[in-house]
Amino acid sequence: MTAPDPLPAAPLPVPGGVLLPGTGGYRVLADGDAAEERVTVTHPALPADGAFRAGFRTRLRDAGRGGGGVGRRGVEPGTGVVTAGSGGRTSRVFFSRADGILVQYVTGVGARVRVDLDHRVDGVPPGLDTGRGVVAGRRTALLTLRVRHPGPATGHTALALVVADAGRTAVTDRGVRVEDAGRLLLLTRALRHDGPGDPAGEAVLRDLAGEDGPAAAYGRLLGRHTAHRA
């Protein structure tokens, strides 16, 4: 049996992009439109020398459907969750204070969407050394984005776990395509490092996602986040 979606308080309408409450110095901006939803995460400690803003952007884009305005965007009182929707799709985004990860939950996903990670946030210089990896299962996928900063051998790695309740996933040139899903959960974390990356990151994200589907996992994560805000 599929767990019911958590019932949020009515969101307060807000225009344009929304800055989410972060933790530990993270800055999180949710923006975009009905065809491309974007969440950008930056942190002043990620660059090697503080000379530029480093971070990552998650993007969820329609594959084969036209654009249009967001339709509605708001912030849920008491949780700080940013909601956006158009037509039958609704997305909810928050940066978890309890777990230090970005949580994105989408209902009414649609027939086909693409999910990818991008290091090209505002203020990032061109020509950074980057590496990507995608491992896709039937209804899950793990996206890896490694960025080496200028100067000393220091960089950051972003990991995004995609979990769908139905349908299938397939690897694309820059991420993953999700087909015929009703609900979608994205869990993303980033760490600065001097070595090969974040070896424990995948296990952490999979433990948080659990095995009972996107709706149940979102409910747990939101509960932990809300309790931590109290």
PDB file of C-alpha atoms in Angstrom:
ATOM      1  CA  MET A   1       0.000   0.000   0.000  1.00  0.00           C
ATOM      2  CA  THR A   2       1.336   3.454  -0.941  1.00  0.00           C
ATOM      3  CA  ALA A   3       1.752   5.795   1.996  1.00  0.00           C
ATOM      4  CA  PRO A   4      -0.407   8.925   1.777  1.00  0.00           C
ATOM      5  CA  ASP A   5       1.242  12.243   1.061  1.00  0.00           C
ATOM      6  CA  PRO A   6       1.829  14.425   4.148  1.00  0.00           C
ATOM      7  CA  LEU A   7      -0.751  17.204   4.384  1.00  0.00           C
ATOM      8  CA  PRO A   8       1.031  20.589   4.538  1.00  0.00           C
ATOM      9  CA  ALA A   9      -0.359  23.840   5.770  1.00  0.00           C
ATOM     10  CA  ALA A  10      -1.606  26.103   2.995  1.00  0.00           C
ATOM     11  CA  PRO A  11       1.469  27.756   1.446  1.00  0.00           C
ATOM     12  CA  LEU A  12       1.797  31.518   1.527  1.00  0.00           C
ATOM     13  CA  PRO A  13       2.135  32.835  -2.058  1.00  0.00           C
ATOM     14  CA  VAL A  14       5.469  34.417  -2.978  1.00  0.00           C
ATOM     15  CA  PRO A  15       6.753  35.777  -6.318  1.00  0.00           C
ATOM     16  CA  GLY A  16       9.884  34.710  -8.177  1.00  0.00           C
ATOM     17  CA  GLY A  17      12.686  32.630  -6.691  1.00  0.00           C
ATOM     18  CA  VAL A  18      12.698  31.746  -3.008  1.00  0.00           C
ATOM     19  CA  LEU A  19      15.644  31.570  -0.619  1.00  0.00           C
ATOM     20  CA  LEU A  20      15.218  28.529   1.624  1.00  0.00           C
ATOM     21  CA  PRO A  21      16.402  28.489   5.235  1.00  0.00           C
ATOM     22  CA  GLY A  22      19.693  26.583   5.103  1.00  0.00           C
ATOM     23  CA  THR A  23      22.016  25.326   7.794  1.00  0.00           C
ATOM     24  CA  GLY A  24      25.750  25.450   8.396  1.00  0.00           C
ATOM     25  CA  GLY A  25      26.238  28.360   5.990  1.00  0.00           C
ATOM     26  CA  TYR A  26      24.448  26.826   2.989  1.00  0.00           C
ATOM     27  CA  ARG A  27      22.495  29.186   0.716  1.00  0.00           C
ATOM     28  CA  VAL A  28      19.605  27.570  -1.148  1.00  0.00           C
ATOM     29  CA  LEU A  29      17.579  29.199  -3.933  1.00  0.00           C
ATOM     30  CA  ALA A  30      14.497  27.595  -5.525  1.00  0.00           C
ATOM     31  CA  ASP A  31      13.349  29.052  -8.843  1.00  0.00           C
ATOM     32  CA  GLY A  32      12.406  28.104 -12.398  1.00  0.00           C
ATOM     33  CA  ASP A  33       9.129  27.514 -14.199  1.00  0.00           C
ATOM     34  CA  ALA A  34       6.766  24.693 -15.115  1.00  0.00           C
ATOM     35  CA  ALA A  35       9.166  23.303 -17.716  1.00  0.00           C
ATOM     36  CA  GLU A  36      12.367  23.505 -15.618  1.00  0.00           C
ATOM     37  CA  GLU A  37      12.478  23.577 -11.836  1.00  0.00           C
ATOM     38  CA  ARG A  38      15.867  24.576 -10.408  1.00  0.00           C
ATOM     39  CA  VAL A  39      17.323  24.449  -6.913  1.00  0.00           C
ATOM     40  CA  THR A  40      20.773  25.995  -6.425  1.00  0.00           C
ATOM     41  CA  VAL A  41      22.931  25.278  -3.362  1.00  0.00           C
ATOM     42  CA  THR A  42      26.087  27.251  -2.563  1.00  0.00           C
ATOM     43  CA  HIS A  43      28.382  27.412   0.449  1.00  0.00           C
ATOM     44  CA  PRO A  44      31.238  29.849   1.168  1.00  0.00           C
ATOM     45  CA  ALA A  45      33.443  27.034   2.506  1.00  0.00           C
ATOM     46  CA  LEU A  46      33.255  24.928  -0.662  1.00  0.00           C
ATOM     47  CA  PRO A  47      35.847  26.825  -2.749  1.00  0.00           C
ATOM     48  CA  ALA A  48      39.526  26.192  -2.110  1.00  0.00           C
ATOM     49  CA  ASP A  49      40.468  29.838  -1.578  1.00  0.00           C
ATOM     50  CA  GLY A  50      37.169  31.715  -1.240  1.00  0.00           C
ATOM     51  CA  ALA A  51      37.739  33.453  -4.585  1.00  0.00           C
ATOM     52  CA  PHE A  52      34.483  32.315  -6.165  1.00  0.00           C
ATOM     53  CA  ARG A  53      31.111  30.863  -5.260  1.00  0.00           C
ATOM     54  CA  ALA A  54      30.990  27.081  -5.589  1.00  0.00           C
ATOM     55  CA  GLY A  55      28.004  24.810  -5.403  1.00  0.00           C
ATOM     56  CA  PHE A  56      25.612  22.837  -7.543  1.00  0.00           C
ATOM     57  CA  ARG A  57      22.191  23.067  -9.134  1.00  0.00           C
ATOM     58  CA  THR A  58      19.615  20.314  -9.440  1.00  0.00           C
ATOM     59  CA  ARG A  59      17.265  20.600 -12.411  1.00  0.00           C
ATOM     60  CA  LEU A  60      14.052  18.736 -13.121  1.00  0.00           C
ATOM     61  CA  ARG A  61      12.959  19.355 -16.706  1.00  0.00           C
ATOM     62  CA  ASP A  62      10.052  18.167 -18.782  1.00  0.00           C
ATOM     63  CA  ALA A  63      11.093  16.025 -21.736  1.00  0.00           C
ATOM     64  CA  GLY A  64       8.747  16.798 -24.576  1.00  0.00           C
ATOM     65  CA  ARG A  65       6.335  19.255 -22.959  1.00  0.00           C
ATOM     66  CA  GLY A  66       6.196  23.003 -23.472  1.00  0.00           C
ATOM     67  CA  GLY A  67       6.979  25.645 -20.893  1.00  0.00           C
ATOM     68  CA  GLY A  68       4.801  28.156 -19.130  1.00  0.00           C
ATOM     69  CA  GLY A  69       4.762  29.991 -15.835  1.00  0.00           C
ATOM     70  CA  VAL A  70       5.159  28.342 -12.483  1.00  0.00           C
ATOM     71  CA  GLY A  71       1.474  28.865 -11.851  1.00  0.00           C
ATOM     72  CA  ARG A  72       1.854  29.077  -8.084  1.00  0.00           C
ATOM     73  CA  ARG A  73       4.702  29.214  -5.578  1.00  0.00           C
ATOM     74  CA  GLY A  74       4.611  29.513  -1.818  1.00  0.00           C
ATOM     75  CA  VAL A  75       6.202  28.744   1.531  1.00  0.00           C
ATOM     76  CA  GLU A  76       4.513  26.417   4.020  1.00  0.00           C
ATOM     77  CA  PRO A  77       4.213  28.098   7.450  1.00  0.00           C
ATOM     78  CA  GLY A  78       5.990  26.262  10.241  1.00  0.00           C
ATOM     79  CA  THR A  79       8.218  24.129   8.008  1.00  0.00           C
ATOM     80  CA  GLY A  80       9.814  26.557   5.550  1.00  0.00           C
ATOM     81  CA  VAL A  81       9.065  24.119   2.720  1.00  0.00           C
ATOM     82  CA  VAL A  82       8.902  25.868  -0.660  1.00  0.00           C
ATOM     83  CA  THR A  83       6.119  24.594  -2.915  1.00  0.00           C
ATOM     84  CA  ALA A  84       5.678  25.191  -6.631  1.00  0.00           C
ATOM     85  CA  GLY A  85       3.097  23.826  -9.002  1.00  0.00           C
ATOM     86  CA  SER A  86       1.509  24.039 -12.404  1.00  0.00           C
ATOM     87  CA  GLY A  87      -1.279  21.866 -13.740  1.00  0.00           C
ATOM     88  CA  GLY A  88      -1.211  18.541 -11.951  1.00  0.00           C
ATOM     89  CA  ARG A  89       2.422  18.733 -10.755  1.00  0.00           C
ATOM     90  CA  THR A  90       3.501  19.961  -7.322  1.00  0.00           C
ATOM     91  CA  SER A  91       7.045  20.102  -5.978  1.00  0.00           C
ATOM     92  CA  ARG A  92       8.116  20.612  -2.366  1.00  0.00           C
ATOM     93  CA  VAL A  93      11.686  21.556  -1.456  1.00  0.00           C
ATOM     94  CA  PHE A  94      13.523  22.085   1.810  1.00  0.00           C
ATOM     95  CA  PHE A  95      17.065  21.916   3.130  1.00  0.00           C
ATOM     96  CA  SER A  96      16.968  19.513   6.063  1.00  0.00           C
ATOM     97  CA  ARG A  97      18.485  20.943   9.210  1.00  0.00           C
ATOM     98  CA  ALA A  98      18.409  17.497  10.795  1.00  0.00           C
ATOM     99  CA  ASP A  99      20.259  15.633   8.039  1.00  0.00           C
ATOM    100  CA  GLY A 100      22.137  18.353   6.121  1.00  0.00           C
ATOM    101  CA  ILE A 101      20.672  17.374   2.733  1.00  0.00           C
ATOM    102  CA  LEU A 102      18.502  18.961   0.082  1.00  0.00           C
ATOM    103  CA  VAL A 103      15.088  17.259  -0.147  1.00  0.00           C
ATOM    104  CA  GLN A 104      12.901  17.598  -3.249  1.00  0.00           C
ATOM    105  CA  TYR A 105       9.569  15.782  -3.506  1.00  0.00           C
ATOM    106  CA  VAL A 106       7.472  15.922  -6.668  1.00  0.00           C
ATOM    107  CA  THR A 107       3.940  14.606  -7.208  1.00  0.00           C
ATOM    108  CA  GLY A 108       2.130  14.425 -10.525  1.00  0.00           C
ATOM    109  CA  VAL A 109       5.510  13.997 -12.205  1.00  0.00           C
ATOM    110  CA  GLY A 110       4.252  13.386 -15.736  1.00  0.00           C
ATOM    111  CA  ALA A 111       5.136  10.965 -18.502  1.00  0.00           C
ATOM    112  CA  ARG A 112       8.794  11.899 -18.866  1.00  0.00           C
ATOM    113  CA  VAL A 113      11.191  14.201 -17.002  1.00  0.00           C
ATOM    114  CA  ARG A 114      14.955  14.655 -16.904  1.00  0.00           C
ATOM    115  CA  VAL A 115      16.991  15.187 -13.734  1.00  0.00           C
ATOM    116  CA  ASP A 116      20.568  16.427 -13.725  1.00  0.00           C
ATOM    117  CA  LEU A 117      23.250  18.145 -11.629  1.00  0.00           C
ATOM    118  CA  ASP A 118      25.091  21.225 -12.832  1.00  0.00           C
ATOM    119  CA  HIS A 119      28.084  23.015 -11.263  1.00  0.00           C
ATOM    120  CA  ARG A 120      27.567  26.206 -13.305  1.00  0.00           C
ATOM    121  CA  VAL A 121      26.001  28.382 -10.625  1.00  0.00           C
ATOM    122  CA  ASP A 122      26.271  32.183 -10.576  1.00  0.00           C
ATOM    123  CA  GLY A 123      29.838  33.364  -9.913  1.00  0.00           C
ATOM    124  CA  VAL A 124      31.585  30.154 -10.961  1.00  0.00           C
ATOM    125  CA  PRO A 125      34.519  30.646 -13.374  1.00  0.00           C
ATOM    126  CA  PRO A 126      34.528  28.766 -16.695  1.00  0.00           C
ATOM    127  CA  GLY A 127      36.737  25.813 -17.404  1.00  0.00           C
ATOM    128  CA  LEU A 128      36.595  23.996 -14.064  1.00  0.00           C
ATOM    129  CA  ASP A 129      37.739  20.385 -14.044  1.00  0.00           C
ATOM    130  CA  THR A 130      34.611  18.266 -13.566  1.00  0.00           C
ATOM    131  CA  GLY A 131      33.609  14.618 -13.654  1.00  0.00           C
ATOM    132  CA  ARG A 132      30.195  12.960 -13.795  1.00  0.00           C
ATOM    133  CA  GLY A 133      28.749   9.582 -13.048  1.00  0.00           C
ATOM    134  CA  VAL A 134      25.267   8.077 -13.287  1.00  0.00           C
ATOM    135  CA  VAL A 135      24.162   4.661 -12.047  1.00  0.00           C
ATOM    136  CA  ALA A 136      20.537   3.844 -12.833  1.00  0.00           C
ATOM    137  CA  GLY A 137      18.372   0.980 -11.633  1.00  0.00           C
ATOM    138  CA  ARG A 138      14.747   0.335 -12.524  1.00  0.00           C
ATOM    139  CA  ARG A 139      13.279   3.032 -10.259  1.00  0.00           C
ATOM    140  CA  THR A 140      16.348   4.614  -8.660  1.00  0.00           C
ATOM    141  CA  ALA A 141      19.402   6.455  -9.902  1.00  0.00           C
ATOM    142  CA  LEU A 142      22.507   7.977  -8.328  1.00  0.00           C
ATOM    143  CA  LEU A 143      24.027  11.080  -9.931  1.00  0.00           C
ATOM    144  CA  THR A 144      27.577  12.142  -9.027  1.00  0.00           C
ATOM    145  CA  LEU A 145      29.178  15.483  -9.876  1.00  0.00           C
ATOM    146  CA  ARG A 146      32.823  16.081  -8.894  1.00  0.00           C
ATOM    147  CA  VAL A 147      34.378  19.531  -9.227  1.00  0.00           C
ATOM    148  CA  ARG A 148      38.033  20.420  -8.742  1.00  0.00           C
ATOM    149  CA  HIS A 149      38.606  24.026  -7.690  1.00  0.00           C
ATOM    150  CA  PRO A 150      41.428  26.268  -8.924  1.00  0.00           C
ATOM    151  CA  GLY A 151      44.604  26.308  -6.882  1.00  0.00           C
ATOM    152  CA  PRO A 152      45.267  23.523  -4.375  1.00  0.00           C
ATOM    153  CA  ALA A 153      43.901  20.045  -5.069  1.00  0.00           C
ATOM    154  CA  THR A 154      40.615  20.712  -3.336  1.00  0.00           C
ATOM    155  CA  GLY A 155      37.131  20.215  -4.691  1.00  0.00           C
ATOM    156  CA  HIS A 156      33.578  19.292  -3.860  1.00  0.00           C
ATOM    157  CA  THR A 157      31.316  16.414  -4.760  1.00  0.00           C
ATOM    158  CA  ALA A 158      27.539  16.534  -5.101  1.00  0.00           C
ATOM    159  CA  LEU A 159      25.540  13.302  -4.901  1.00  0.00           C
ATOM    160  CA  ALA A 160      21.857  13.103  -5.864  1.00  0.00           C
ATOM    161  CA  LEU A 161      19.729  10.023  -5.254  1.00  0.00           C
ATOM    162  CA  VAL A 162      16.578   9.816  -7.387  1.00  0.00           C
ATOM    163  CA  VAL A 163      13.772   7.516  -6.213  1.00  0.00           C
ATOM    164  CA  ALA A 164      10.590   6.968  -8.260  1.00  0.00           C
ATOM    165  CA  ASP A 165       7.429   5.194  -7.121  1.00  0.00           C
ATOM    166  CA  ALA A 166       6.728   3.648 -10.532  1.00  0.00           C
ATOM    167  CA  GLY A 167       7.929   3.530 -14.112  1.00  0.00           C
ATOM    168  CA  ARG A 168      11.602   3.332 -14.985  1.00  0.00           C
ATOM    169  CA  THR A 169      14.811   5.355 -15.197  1.00  0.00           C
ATOM    170  CA  ALA A 170      17.360   5.629 -18.010  1.00  0.00           C
ATOM    171  CA  VAL A 171      20.793   7.275 -18.246  1.00  0.00           C
ATOM    172  CA  THR A 172      21.131  10.452 -20.347  1.00  0.00           C
ATOM    173  CA  ASP A 173      24.168  12.499 -21.348  1.00  0.00           C
ATOM    174  CA  ARG A 174      24.049  14.679 -18.196  1.00  0.00           C
ATOM    175  CA  GLY A 175      21.802  12.806 -15.775  1.00  0.00           C
ATOM    176  CA  VAL A 176      18.788  10.540 -15.812  1.00  0.00           C
ATOM    177  CA  ARG A 177      15.391  10.347 -17.515  1.00  0.00           C
ATOM    178  CA  VAL A 178      12.410   9.193 -15.457  1.00  0.00           C
ATOM    179  CA  GLU A 179       9.368   7.821 -17.281  1.00  0.00           C
ATOM    180  CA  ASP A 180       5.822   7.115 -16.064  1.00  0.00           C
ATOM    181  CA  ALA A 181       6.405   7.983 -12.401  1.00  0.00           C
ATOM    182  CA  GLY A 182       3.730   9.447 -10.160  1.00  0.00           C
ATOM    183  CA  ARG A 183       5.953  10.558  -7.282  1.00  0.00           C
ATOM    184  CA  LEU A 184       9.643  11.394  -7.283  1.00  0.00           C
ATOM    185  CA  LEU A 185      12.087  12.019  -4.421  1.00  0.00           C
ATOM    186  CA  LEU A 186      15.503  13.655  -4.862  1.00  0.00           C
ATOM    187  CA  LEU A 187      18.000  13.654  -1.988  1.00  0.00           C
ATOM    188  CA  THR A 188      21.186  15.639  -2.581  1.00  0.00           C
ATOM    189  CA  ARG A 189      24.258  16.376  -0.475  1.00  0.00           C
ATOM    190  CA  ALA A 190      27.598  18.067  -1.158  1.00  0.00           C
ATOM    191  CA  LEU A 191      30.921  17.947   0.662  1.00  0.00           C
ATOM    192  CA  ARG A 192      34.241  19.689   0.205  1.00  0.00           C
ATOM    193  CA  HIS A 193      37.146  17.274   0.077  1.00  0.00           C
ATOM    194  CA  ASP A 194      40.871  17.011  -0.552  1.00  0.00           C
ATOM    195  CA  GLY A 195      40.814  13.377  -1.622  1.00  0.00           C
ATOM    196  CA  PRO A 196      38.794  11.244  -4.045  1.00  0.00           C
ATOM    197  CA  GLY A 197      35.341  12.328  -2.881  1.00  0.00           C
ATOM    198  CA  ASP A 198      32.635  11.277  -0.449  1.00  0.00           C
ATOM    199  CA  PRO A 199      32.827   7.468  -0.113  1.00  0.00           C
ATOM    200  CA  ALA A 200      30.028   7.273   2.471  1.00  0.00           C
ATOM    201  CA  GLY A 201      27.664   9.624   0.656  1.00  0.00           C
ATOM    202  CA  GLU A 202      25.710   7.020  -1.302  1.00  0.00           C
ATOM    203  CA  ALA A 203      25.067   4.855   1.763  1.00  0.00           C
ATOM    204  CA  VAL A 204      23.872   7.885   3.746  1.00  0.00           C
ATOM    205  CA  LEU A 205      21.367   8.895   1.069  1.00  0.00           C
ATOM    206  CA  ARG A 206      20.052   5.358   0.577  1.00  0.00           C
ATOM    207  CA  ASP A 207      19.586   4.903   4.319  1.00  0.00           C
ATOM    208  CA  LEU A 208      17.585   8.138   4.476  1.00  0.00           C
ATOM    209  CA  ALA A 209      15.454   7.120   1.482  1.00  0.00           C
ATOM    210  CA  GLY A 210      14.666   3.684   2.909  1.00  0.00           C
ATOM    211  CA  GLU A 211      12.778   1.111   0.872  1.00  0.00           C
ATOM    212  CA  ASP A 212       9.145   2.156   1.353  1.00  0.00           C
ATOM    213  CA  GLY A 213       8.824   4.664  -1.470  1.00  0.00           C
ATOM    214  CA  PRO A 214       9.056   8.428  -2.012  1.00  0.00           C
ATOM    215  CA  ALA A 215       5.940   9.441  -0.048  1.00  0.00           C
ATOM    216  CA  ALA A 216       6.882   7.597   3.135  1.00  0.00           C
ATOM    217  CA  ALA A 217      10.508   8.764   2.947  1.00  0.00           C
ATOM    218  CA  TYR A 218       9.441  12.374   2.462  1.00  0.00           C
ATOM    219  CA  GLY A 219       7.150  12.137   5.475  1.00  0.00           C
ATOM    220  CA  ARG A 220       9.998  10.870   7.671  1.00  0.00           C
ATOM    221  CA  LEU A 221      12.472  13.481   6.468  1.00  0.00           C
ATOM    222  CA  LEU A 222       9.965  16.303   6.878  1.00  0.00           C
ATOM    223  CA  GLY A 223       9.160  15.120  10.393  1.00  0.00           C
ATOM    224  CA  ARG A 224      12.843  15.119  11.370  1.00  0.00           C
ATOM    225  CA  HIS A 225      13.338  18.534   9.790  1.00  0.00           C
ATOM    226  CA  THR A 226      10.295  20.025  11.504  1.00  0.00           C
ATOM    227  CA  ALA A 227      11.280  18.613  14.902  1.00  0.00           C
ATOM    228  CA  HIS A 228      14.763  20.075  14.475  1.00  0.00           C
ATOM    229  CA  ARG A 229      13.280  23.524  13.741  1.00  0.00           C
ATOM    230  CA  ALA A 230      11.163  23.511  16.910  1.00  0.00           C
TER     231      ALA A 230
END
